[in-house]
XYZ file of C-alpha atoms in Angstrom:
692
model
C -31.462 -24.601 85.528
C -30.379 -23.131 88.746
C -28.716 -25.552 91.158
C -28.587 -25.560 94.363
C -29.815 -21.906 95.013
C -26.233 -20.517 93.019
C -26.746 -18.497 89.978
C -28.055 -20.153 86.808
C -25.806 -22.947 85.061
C -25.710 -22.954 81.092
C -25.312 -25.136 78.567
C -24.480 -24.354 74.888
C -25.842 -27.204 72.411
C -24.995 -27.908 68.775
C -28.298 -27.841 66.635
C -28.466 -30.888 64.858
C -27.133 -29.533 60.935
C -30.188 -29.315 58.344
C -29.966 -32.371 56.310
C -30.227 -31.193 51.878
C -30.922 -33.856 49.538
C -29.969 -33.886 46.211
C -31.749 -31.939 44.176
C -34.088 -33.164 40.608
C -31.621 -32.030 38.196
C -32.563 -30.883 34.208
C -30.796 -32.931 31.582
C -28.270 -29.168 30.864
C -27.323 -29.029 34.611
C -26.157 -33.152 34.254
C -24.194 -32.386 31.634
C -22.289 -29.197 33.949
C -21.979 -31.979 36.951
C -20.868 -34.879 34.328
C -18.544 -32.362 32.517
C -14.759 -34.690 32.260
C -12.464 -31.587 32.704
C -11.163 -29.291 30.665
C -12.467 -25.826 29.988
C -16.376 -25.253 30.276
C -18.941 -22.583 29.686
C -22.417 -22.456 30.952
C -24.197 -19.978 29.967
C -27.409 -20.075 32.352
C -30.680 -16.863 32.310
C -32.815 -16.411 35.132
C -34.090 -18.333 37.494
C -32.429 -21.757 35.460
C -30.539 -23.196 38.434
C -26.678 -22.095 38.369
C -25.817 -21.563 41.902
C -27.718 -24.934 42.572
C -25.888 -26.581 39.488
C -22.507 -25.127 40.465
C -22.879 -26.815 44.048
C -24.055 -29.749 42.847
C -20.553 -30.083 40.560
C -18.619 -29.142 43.711
C -20.614 -31.694 45.608
C -19.708 -34.934 42.957
C -16.671 -33.996 42.714
C -16.046 -34.322 46.312
C -17.871 -37.550 46.788
C -15.524 -38.984 43.968
C -12.990 -38.005 46.052
C -10.843 -35.120 45.167
C -9.658 -33.499 48.256
C -11.941 -29.840 49.084
C -8.918 -28.062 49.492
C -8.356 -28.829 45.638
C -11.562 -27.144 44.903
C -11.346 -23.539 44.452
C -15.374 -21.728 43.579
C -14.584 -17.943 42.795
C -17.402 -15.521 42.685
C -17.738 -11.527 42.309
C -19.076 -10.506 46.061
C -18.748 -11.478 49.365
C -22.087 -12.233 50.097
C -22.406 -14.859 47.100
C -19.210 -16.224 48.594
C -20.972 -17.083 51.680
C -24.259 -18.245 50.399
C -22.194 -20.988 48.200
C -20.280 -21.388 51.463
C -23.114 -22.509 53.189
C -25.182 -24.078 50.505
C -21.869 -26.400 49.948
C -21.230 -27.627 53.248
C -24.606 -28.149 54.281
C -24.200 -30.424 50.595
C -21.492 -32.507 51.679
C -22.673 -32.690 54.975
C -18.507 -32.055 56.413
C -16.661 -29.368 57.809
C -14.211 -27.945 54.983
C -11.035 -26.434 56.186
C -10.020 -23.902 53.487
C -13.202 -22.168 52.461
C -14.195 -23.468 49.064
C -15.759 -20.435 47.634
C -14.265 -16.442 47.887
C -14.076 -13.773 45.947
C -11.393 -12.585 43.363
C -9.941 -10.584 45.855
C -9.571 -12.263 48.887
C -8.100 -15.524 47.237
C -6.104 -12.495 45.353
C -5.386 -11.042 49.043
C -4.190 -14.881 50.000
C -2.006 -15.088 47.687
C 0.081 -11.702 48.532
C -0.266 -12.698 51.919
C 1.265 -16.430 51.381
C 4.153 -14.427 49.210
C 4.820 -12.640 51.669
C 5.292 -15.060 54.557
C 7.495 -17.616 52.342
C 9.860 -14.380 52.437
C 9.163 -12.917 55.945
C 7.786 -9.849 54.682
C 4.639 -8.752 56.413
C 1.086 -9.351 55.588
C -0.151 -6.636 52.946
C -3.432 -4.903 53.699
C -6.676 -3.694 51.086
C -6.247 -0.301 50.677
C -10.335 0.946 51.003
C -11.579 3.485 49.230
C -11.389 5.182 52.239
C -7.680 6.180 52.091
C -7.576 5.788 47.843
C -10.089 9.171 48.458
C -7.349 10.687 51.207
C -4.190 9.999 49.416
C -5.605 11.149 46.142
C -7.508 14.586 47.667
C -4.408 15.275 49.133
C -1.884 14.882 46.383
C -4.842 16.629 44.166
C -4.684 19.748 47.468
C -0.770 19.809 46.330
C -1.359 20.070 42.679
C -3.804 23.035 43.240
C -1.359 25.044 45.209
C 1.175 24.647 42.557
C 3.334 22.035 44.932
C 2.522 19.065 43.848
C 4.024 17.339 40.624
C 0.705 18.059 37.899
C 0.462 21.073 36.740
C -3.334 20.847 35.245
C -5.384 23.070 33.297
C -6.137 26.591 34.656
C -10.022 25.605 33.714
C -9.921 22.501 35.870
C -8.351 24.154 38.875
C -11.257 24.775 40.833
C -12.171 20.956 40.249
C -9.902 19.951 41.638
C -10.935 19.866 45.476
C -14.146 18.188 44.551
C -15.451 14.819 45.178
C -17.039 14.235 41.396
C -13.080 14.916 39.908
C -11.570 12.203 42.589
C -14.154 9.923 41.881
C -13.623 10.375 38.206
C -9.418 10.060 38.393
C -9.688 6.992 40.539
C -12.131 5.952 38.247
C -10.207 6.615 34.832
C -6.691 4.441 36.911
C -8.473 1.169 38.207
C -9.599 0.957 35.034
C -6.358 1.402 32.971
C -4.977 -0.557 36.301
C -7.166 -3.497 35.473
C -6.555 -4.146 31.453
C -2.869 -3.402 32.599
C -1.985 0.215 31.386
C 0.568 1.460 32.962
C 1.049 5.287 33.433
C 3.851 5.409 30.630
C 1.664 3.257 27.662
C -1.694 5.400 29.220
C 0.432 9.311 29.181
C 1.674 7.737 24.862
C -2.195 7.072 24.315
C -2.712 10.299 25.353
C -0.386 12.176 22.920
C -1.333 10.324 20.409
C -5.169 11.460 20.604
C -4.374 14.120 21.526
C -6.225 13.601 24.821
C -4.140 14.959 27.286
C -6.255 14.139 30.104
C -4.648 11.435 29.913
C -1.116 12.395 29.867
C -1.443 14.051 33.276
C -3.593 11.461 34.777
C -0.250 9.449 33.656
C 1.758 11.883 35.456
C -0.603 11.230 38.677
C -0.449 7.602 38.657
C 3.026 7.402 38.913
C 2.808 10.212 41.796
C 0.210 8.425 43.605
C 1.579 5.206 43.303
C 5.158 6.447 44.312
C 3.592 7.751 47.642
C 1.197 4.267 48.350
C 4.920 2.548 47.349
C 6.757 4.928 50.178
C 4.434 4.040 52.467
C 3.617 0.534 52.115
C 7.537 0.071 52.879
C 6.835 1.928 55.838
C 3.436 1.271 56.843
C 1.965 4.498 56.852
C -1.044 5.521 56.123
C -1.421 4.590 52.763
C 0.170 1.476 52.983
C -1.169 -1.187 51.337
C -3.204 -2.423 47.401
C -6.466 -0.768 45.690
C -8.551 -3.259 44.652
C -7.469 -2.791 41.463
C -4.005 -3.362 42.258
C -4.700 -6.392 44.396
C -5.292 -9.028 41.436
C -2.499 -7.229 39.075
C -0.296 -7.258 41.747
C -0.872 -11.308 42.541
C -0.624 -11.586 39.064
C 2.991 -10.380 38.959
C 3.373 -12.590 41.598
C 2.461 -15.496 40.704
C 4.398 -15.151 37.151
C 7.590 -14.039 38.823
C 7.326 -16.873 41.746
C 7.024 -20.483 39.473
C 6.738 -22.471 42.939
C 4.334 -20.129 43.446
C 2.214 -21.055 40.830
C 2.382 -24.909 40.737
C 1.218 -24.462 44.051
C -1.800 -22.114 43.302
C -2.563 -24.462 40.282
C -2.827 -27.373 42.928
C -5.251 -25.888 45.206
C -7.213 -25.175 42.504
C -6.825 -28.669 40.582
C -11.124 -27.841 39.759
C -12.125 -23.767 39.557
C -15.885 -22.889 39.462
C -16.668 -19.527 38.638
C -19.651 -17.706 39.140
C -21.175 -14.290 37.466
C -18.694 -14.470 35.066
C -20.132 -11.488 33.014
C -19.019 -9.525 35.961
C -15.393 -10.253 35.986
C -12.802 -7.837 34.499
C -9.609 -8.218 32.216
C -7.240 -8.645 35.346
C -9.332 -11.682 36.637
C -9.871 -12.837 33.508
C -5.660 -12.897 33.329
C -5.721 -14.346 37.035
C -8.205 -17.200 35.556
C -5.342 -17.801 32.447
C -2.556 -18.070 35.401
C -4.328 -20.795 37.071
C -6.573 -22.799 34.519
C -5.176 -21.271 31.435
C -3.871 -24.345 28.843
C -6.754 -26.728 29.275
C -7.378 -26.495 33.237
C -10.313 -27.771 34.747
C -12.674 -24.470 34.810
C -16.363 -24.036 34.761
C -17.128 -20.660 34.339
C -21.446 -19.736 35.191
C -22.604 -16.632 33.709
C -25.483 -15.029 31.622
C -24.344 -11.827 29.571
C -27.619 -10.770 30.043
C -27.528 -10.374 33.883
C -24.051 -7.924 33.625
C -24.725 -4.743 35.509
C -21.339 -4.033 37.165
C -19.942 -3.021 33.785
C -19.005 0.860 35.864
C -17.126 -0.914 38.357
C -15.003 -2.128 35.418
C -16.045 -5.754 34.331
C -15.983 -6.065 31.105
C -19.190 -8.035 29.561
C -17.435 -9.152 26.539
C -15.175 -11.414 28.292
C -18.131 -14.322 28.483
C -18.721 -14.386 24.458
C -14.618 -14.781 24.391
C -14.454 -17.475 26.801
C -14.956 -20.887 24.153
C -11.845 -18.522 22.131
C -9.763 -17.375 24.957
C -9.930 -20.832 27.502
C -8.376 -24.449 25.194
C -8.176 -27.759 26.077
C -5.239 -29.592 25.596
C -5.567 -30.304 22.483
C -6.574 -26.770 21.190
C -9.638 -27.636 20.657
C -12.322 -24.475 22.187
C -13.666 -24.644 25.479
C -17.280 -26.519 25.281
C -20.552 -24.298 25.450
C -23.412 -26.283 27.239
C -26.716 -23.464 28.294
C -29.122 -24.053 30.978
C -32.636 -24.248 29.777
C -35.281 -24.629 32.151
C -36.495 -22.097 34.374
C -38.515 -23.170 37.968
C -38.699 -18.787 38.511
C -40.965 -17.901 35.539
C -44.301 -19.546 34.169
C -44.641 -19.658 30.374
C -46.595 -16.037 30.084
C -43.783 -14.814 31.832
C -41.397 -16.852 29.971
C -43.456 -14.803 26.701
C -42.725 -11.457 27.606
C -39.044 -11.501 29.474
C -37.894 -13.610 26.461
C -39.378 -10.733 23.969
C -37.466 -8.635 25.647
C -34.505 -9.926 25.714
C -34.224 -11.221 21.619
C -33.534 -7.507 21.307
C -29.995 -7.584 23.041
C -26.661 -8.321 21.774
C -24.893 -11.561 21.957
C -25.453 -15.254 22.646
C -28.702 -16.235 22.126
C -29.306 -20.010 23.036
C -29.299 -19.648 26.958
C -32.593 -17.282 25.914
C -34.977 -20.281 25.359
C -36.260 -21.418 27.863
C -38.910 -23.921 28.994
C -40.445 -23.475 32.215
C -40.306 -25.689 34.943
C -43.291 -28.171 35.578
C -46.185 -27.090 38.182
C -44.484 -23.532 37.072
C -47.933 -21.011 37.546
C -48.340 -19.377 33.923
C -48.140 -15.647 35.870
C -49.226 -12.601 34.135
C -47.668 -8.789 33.712
C -49.674 -6.307 33.104
C -48.284 -2.032 32.354
C -49.953 1.021 33.504
C -49.008 4.782 32.703
C -50.057 7.025 35.737
C -49.869 10.957 35.472
C -47.528 11.315 38.558
C -45.440 9.615 41.361
C -47.466 10.191 43.418
C -50.734 8.269 41.463
C -48.396 6.058 40.884
C -47.339 4.821 44.914
C -51.276 5.159 45.287
C -51.987 2.409 42.709
C -49.299 0.609 43.909
C -50.373 0.444 48.239
C -53.536 -0.510 46.081
C -52.488 -3.293 44.413
C -49.773 -4.670 47.241
C -53.412 -4.160 49.863
C -55.426 -6.375 47.506
C -52.693 -8.451 46.949
C -53.002 -9.360 50.768
C -56.069 -8.805 51.771
C -58.163 -10.727 48.748
C -55.636 -13.305 47.795
C -53.483 -13.546 51.420
C -50.125 -13.242 50.049
C -47.203 -12.176 52.788
C -45.940 -9.158 52.449
C -43.074 -10.510 52.340
C -43.850 -12.626 48.959
C -44.246 -8.957 47.655
C -41.734 -6.517 45.854
C -41.340 -3.286 45.036
C -38.186 -2.688 42.808
C -36.832 0.806 41.427
C -34.227 2.188 39.536
C -31.827 3.528 41.938
C -31.599 4.469 46.143
C -32.910 7.545 45.529
C -35.827 6.914 44.642
C -36.495 4.166 47.577
C -36.984 7.005 49.896
C -40.386 9.006 48.835
C -41.626 5.466 47.213
C -40.799 4.171 51.187
C -42.616 7.308 52.808
C -45.797 7.027 50.625
C -46.740 3.183 51.041
C -45.618 3.128 54.807
C -48.250 6.235 54.558
C -50.677 3.964 52.989
C -50.519 0.888 55.050
C -48.062 -1.044 54.290
C -45.342 -2.346 55.322
C -42.478 -1.735 53.817
C -38.138 -2.835 54.600
C -35.266 -1.617 52.425
C -32.620 -3.313 53.954
C -29.322 -1.832 54.929
C -28.096 -3.196 52.071
C -30.150 -1.575 49.476
C -28.615 2.248 50.413
C -25.697 4.182 50.992
C -24.664 4.086 54.628
C -24.819 8.075 54.725
C -28.576 8.003 53.043
C -29.671 5.140 55.954
C -32.906 6.583 58.150
C -30.795 6.159 61.654
C -27.763 7.289 60.467
C -28.301 10.470 58.066
C -29.639 12.302 61.435
C -25.568 11.103 63.697
C -23.594 11.732 60.228
C -26.067 15.870 60.355
C -25.406 16.008 63.348
C -22.060 15.363 63.092
C -21.228 17.865 60.363
C -22.325 20.522 62.238
C -20.098 20.663 65.000
C -17.602 21.520 62.778
C -16.036 24.997 61.413
C -16.028 26.115 58.412
C -12.946 24.615 55.994
C -9.756 25.690 56.659
C -11.126 27.848 59.354
C -8.810 26.378 62.018
C -8.688 23.718 64.589
C -12.495 21.821 64.597
C -13.779 22.607 68.157
C -12.848 26.394 67.181
C -15.658 28.587 65.968
C -19.067 28.537 65.553
C -20.811 25.341 64.168
C -21.284 26.446 60.362
C -22.984 23.037 59.091
C -26.275 23.765 60.817
C -28.299 25.734 58.733
C -31.966 26.140 58.515
C -32.520 22.775 56.335
C -30.211 20.853 58.648
C -31.741 22.027 61.641
C -35.270 20.870 60.601
C -33.737 17.582 59.330
C -32.400 16.813 63.475
C -35.621 18.261 64.866
C -37.301 16.211 63.028
C -35.479 12.808 62.740
C -35.001 10.273 66.106
C -33.139 13.004 67.449
C -35.987 15.382 68.031
C -38.947 13.806 67.600
C -40.732 16.541 66.643
C -43.388 16.687 64.424
C -44.868 19.185 61.569
C -46.957 20.559 64.544
C -44.080 21.053 66.821
C -41.801 22.480 64.560
C -44.133 25.220 63.495
C -45.170 26.078 67.200
C -41.141 25.894 68.034
C -40.560 28.799 64.782
C -43.290 30.716 66.286
C -41.461 30.451 70.291
C -38.726 31.422 68.869
C -39.672 34.894 67.174
C -41.437 35.530 70.000
C -38.670 35.455 72.093
C -36.499 37.573 69.801
C -38.833 40.053 69.695
C -39.137 40.657 73.493
C -35.080 40.910 73.626
C -35.787 43.254 71.189
C -34.472 42.121 68.139
C -35.993 41.977 64.557
C -36.990 37.964 63.649
C -36.609 39.095 59.216
C -32.842 39.794 60.333
C -31.880 36.503 61.972
C -33.398 34.297 59.955
C -33.527 30.599 60.579
C -34.974 29.766 63.731
C -34.451 26.686 63.805
C -31.106 26.814 64.127
C -30.681 29.378 66.248
C -32.833 27.326 68.683
C -30.092 24.465 68.343
C -27.093 26.981 68.318
C -27.995 29.327 71.437
C -28.741 28.049 74.861
C -29.533 31.170 76.115
C -32.482 31.016 73.557
C -33.436 27.861 73.796
C -33.677 28.372 77.973
C -36.612 31.249 77.178
C -38.665 28.912 75.213
C -42.359 27.723 76.615
C -40.928 24.012 78.635
C -43.622 21.854 76.118
C -42.739 23.469 72.845
C -38.669 23.674 73.675
C -38.428 19.777 74.546
C -37.270 18.291 70.954
C -34.962 20.865 70.509
C -33.420 20.118 73.859
C -33.343 16.827 73.037
C -30.979 17.769 69.387
C -28.877 20.736 71.906
C -27.673 17.735 73.786
C -26.381 15.937 71.703
C -25.209 18.497 69.605
C -23.089 19.425 72.669
C -22.252 15.698 74.155
C -20.204 15.885 70.407
C -18.801 19.128 70.698
C -17.686 18.348 74.392
C -16.314 14.748 73.102
C -14.827 17.022 69.827
C -13.287 19.767 71.808
C -11.158 17.238 74.146
C -9.580 16.500 70.918
C -11.394 13.020 69.988
C -11.705 11.032 66.880
C -15.056 10.616 65.077
C -15.550 7.441 66.939
C -15.618 8.835 70.045
C -17.933 12.254 68.861
C -20.656 9.889 67.036
C -20.462 7.899 70.334
C -20.823 10.681 73.099
C -23.989 11.720 70.658
C -24.997 8.489 70.313
C -25.676 7.266 74.410
C -26.735 10.855 74.699
C -29.511 10.110 72.685
C -31.100 7.324 74.409
C -32.057 5.655 70.790
C -30.340 2.751 71.902
C -33.148 1.425 74.517
C -35.385 2.979 72.346
C -34.945 0.865 69.899
C -34.322 -2.117 71.726
C -37.306 -2.340 73.324
C -39.257 -1.962 69.562
C -36.925 -4.860 68.801
C -37.740 -7.145 70.968
C -41.597 -6.505 70.575
C -41.210 -7.898 67.064
C -43.736 -6.565 64.618
C -43.168 -4.363 61.665
C -42.188 -1.618 63.747
C -39.554 -4.316 65.351
C -38.224 -4.946 62.345
C -37.606 -1.428 61.470
C -35.402 -0.864 64.896
C -33.358 -4.225 63.654
C -33.028 -2.242 60.734
C -32.462 1.139 62.335
C -29.574 -0.847 64.994
C -28.112 -2.323 62.415
C -27.266 0.749 60.204
C -26.127 2.192 63.490
C -23.890 -0.645 64.105
C -22.389 0.038 60.664
C -21.718 3.349 61.431
C -19.546 2.640 63.925
C -17.725 -0.152 62.262
C -16.556 2.327 59.616
C -15.026 4.718 61.523
C -13.461 2.686 63.690
C -12.311 0.876 60.027
C -11.694 4.942 59.645
C -9.908 6.029 62.347
C -7.768 2.322 62.544
C -6.186 2.968 58.993
C -6.240 6.731 59.192
C -5.011 7.676 62.651
C -4.139 11.279 61.182
C -7.078 12.122 58.943
C -9.804 14.281 61.109
C -13.672 14.047 61.411
C -14.089 15.957 58.910
C -12.257 13.666 56.432
C -14.666 10.806 57.594
C -17.629 13.177 56.838
C -16.524 13.981 53.695
C -15.668 9.843 53.143
C -19.299 8.757 54.000
C -21.074 11.372 52.883
C -19.465 10.755 48.765
C -20.429 6.953 49.146
C -22.464 6.754 46.261
C -23.421 3.145 46.834
C -24.106 0.803 49.058
C -21.222 -0.852 50.938
C -20.981 -4.702 51.581
C -19.266 -5.204 55.178
C -20.014 -8.983 54.975
C -22.394 -8.873 58.056
C -25.608 -10.197 58.760
C -28.618 -8.710 58.601
C -31.504 -8.404 60.694
C -34.338 -10.140 59.021
C -36.968 -7.905 57.691
C -40.013 -10.177 58.651
C -43.889 -10.074 57.403
C -42.767 -6.539 55.162
C -42.467 -5.604 51.902
C -39.170 -5.681 50.387
C -38.661 -1.808 48.370
C -35.023 -1.594 47.037
C -33.257 -1.479 43.499
C -32.720 -3.388 40.220
C -28.737 -3.903 41.554
C -29.906 -4.696 44.664
C -33.195 -7.422 43.581
C -30.641 -9.513 41.516
C -30.783 -13.195 41.912
C -33.954 -12.950 43.850
C -37.751 -13.561 43.702
C -40.988 -12.777 45.218
C -44.541 -13.889 44.329
C -45.250 -10.410 42.926
C -44.006 -7.797 41.877
C -43.608 -4.201 41.224
C -41.710 -2.039 39.117
C -41.492 0.662 39.750
C -40.678 4.162 37.809
C -40.305 2.969 34.324
C -40.069 5.844 31.684
C -39.195 6.594 28.327
C -35.409 8.093 28.943
C -35.086 7.651 32.123
C -35.209 3.752 33.301
C -33.872 2.201 30.988
C -31.547 5.021 30.121
C -30.222 4.017 27.043
C -28.198 7.751 26.470
C -24.546 7.213 25.198
C -22.688 8.251 28.458
C -19.140 9.692 28.664
C -16.662 10.996 31.474
C -14.955 14.614 31.837
C -11.546 12.696 31.783
C -12.648 9.621 28.786
C -12.874 6.373 30.890
C -14.722 4.772 28.597
C -12.664 5.532 25.562
C -9.770 4.441 27.514
C -11.570 0.928 27.872
C -12.622 0.399 24.358
C -8.832 0.702 23.881
C -7.320 -1.170 25.938
C -10.123 -3.832 25.724
C -8.901 -3.402 21.315
C -12.515 -1.798 20.371
C -13.003 0.932 17.503
C -15.572 2.805 19.258
C -17.175 3.904 15.825
C -17.756 0.766 14.628
C -19.171 -2.031 16.788
C -19.613 -5.251 16.047
C -23.506 -5.473 17.610
C -23.471 -8.920 16.670
C -20.997 -10.047 19.029
C -20.630 -8.070 22.196
C -22.139 -8.750 25.233
């Protein structure tokens, strides 16, 4: 309110925290809450309330007088850790100084930071994937020019500069680090098995560790730990410092682990240090939901848990299976359990009973002749459910196998009148609709690799498909008819200049790269190209002034005028507002990524940022809150759908040999064989009855 005609006076009022009432637990959940101590494995199938069980078990111990700072909950992702912290804090209705729930990497970083402070050293930091990739690329470039320490086979030399080879090499070294395989052991295994690539990778690992260790000491661009090294370094710190280990064990008198099936061997070793020998450890997981093996997770660990973690009297750890599913009814459970019967590993957690008053549910299978027919049927099903059954759009979801299928299906459903939202968490940053055109424009400013400074020379990144994508994007706003008119106008202008259009080709790219040609076009036809050309000009000017990737992107973003348009759409609400929220979130994430890249790698150029972002194939986990999708149908990947639920779910693109894809996979450097050998598995004789 205004006082005396002056400026308004605002007062922040803290809203009352919602009171969380204790849920009604089934007997198996109550058994976990009442667990007296020691190691316990909890097998929890889908919808059985494992998160609720963890929250109630933590709340029960706090109510019993245990200091909250002596309880630690570890989980796999930052999103899961944030949810657990929120639910635990709401349940106990009190402020807790130290975060109860953390990721493994966050906890390992905390251990290293405390150890560094005790020694008077500078705190460590996490070496991001961008920094790892930059270091690996630089070392491989030296190897390819025969200036490095490793002499790769001639047949592999062309691959050394590719993102695919760098990814495979990083993956091999990270899996080796997670499993405690050093360079000497890796080289010995390579000579023993005749895998020369392992010997060379071991030499590269020594080179990589030497460079990062030197830069860490000098605080250079490569200083820090990569994710695999972070946990291993924490293990080494605890093993070498008995007093630090005693303090950490005291800080984790009760240790809970969520999604245990997603842990890797290094994380299991860390748990052994903290709670081995009969410590209070409750591990919750479901071997049937082990989906992160490609990131180094070892699902076999959940099978080995009772043997590995024993009571003080050497008894095997107890095992409890949650038995009531509150998500699916009797019919859906019957179908899903039929499928689960063929899976290896423990079986008792698959015998689920439906919760009280749970609708039985239905399942249908339909076969279509093409993806377009499938999309049309899905749109009809979703519309009927909304119009006839009064089901809100937000209670429906379409699940696909991979992020590559999201774009075509989103366009097909949107054109059929179905409001669809693809969360920024489900697409790689470079593939998000708001980011892709800005990244394409940034790439268009870069000359050919090795041709000198980035601001010199012609922009070779702008070919005809890229020009068409920019013009049709929000930067240009051109329709199909606008593009056709623009092509025709460019050809006419070229003829007037005495140039054969067939000799020049790429009319859209020509219009964006030639200001004289653009000025010769009719005003109403040239407007989309003028908008894009202005954005490119602003970026080119920032690049010529020596701007970083963040500076160039900011110049183009400011010139685009999209911020005002999307802000208005966001304020208007509705489906268009939800799309604007998503796009603004994506642009904020892009600038966060650019700022972080520049801060951590000040010597890296714009080309390195474009290559880093373009090479990302998985969604990033920024930890930031995302805009609410509103009343829209969620379109997401199977990985992103884990732990979520809707009233109507459509699974698209299921096809024999494609999804599920049961083919055996192999890599150039033999990462799978390394994992099997480090795990003590004979790949030719795997016991399918005991491995998960």
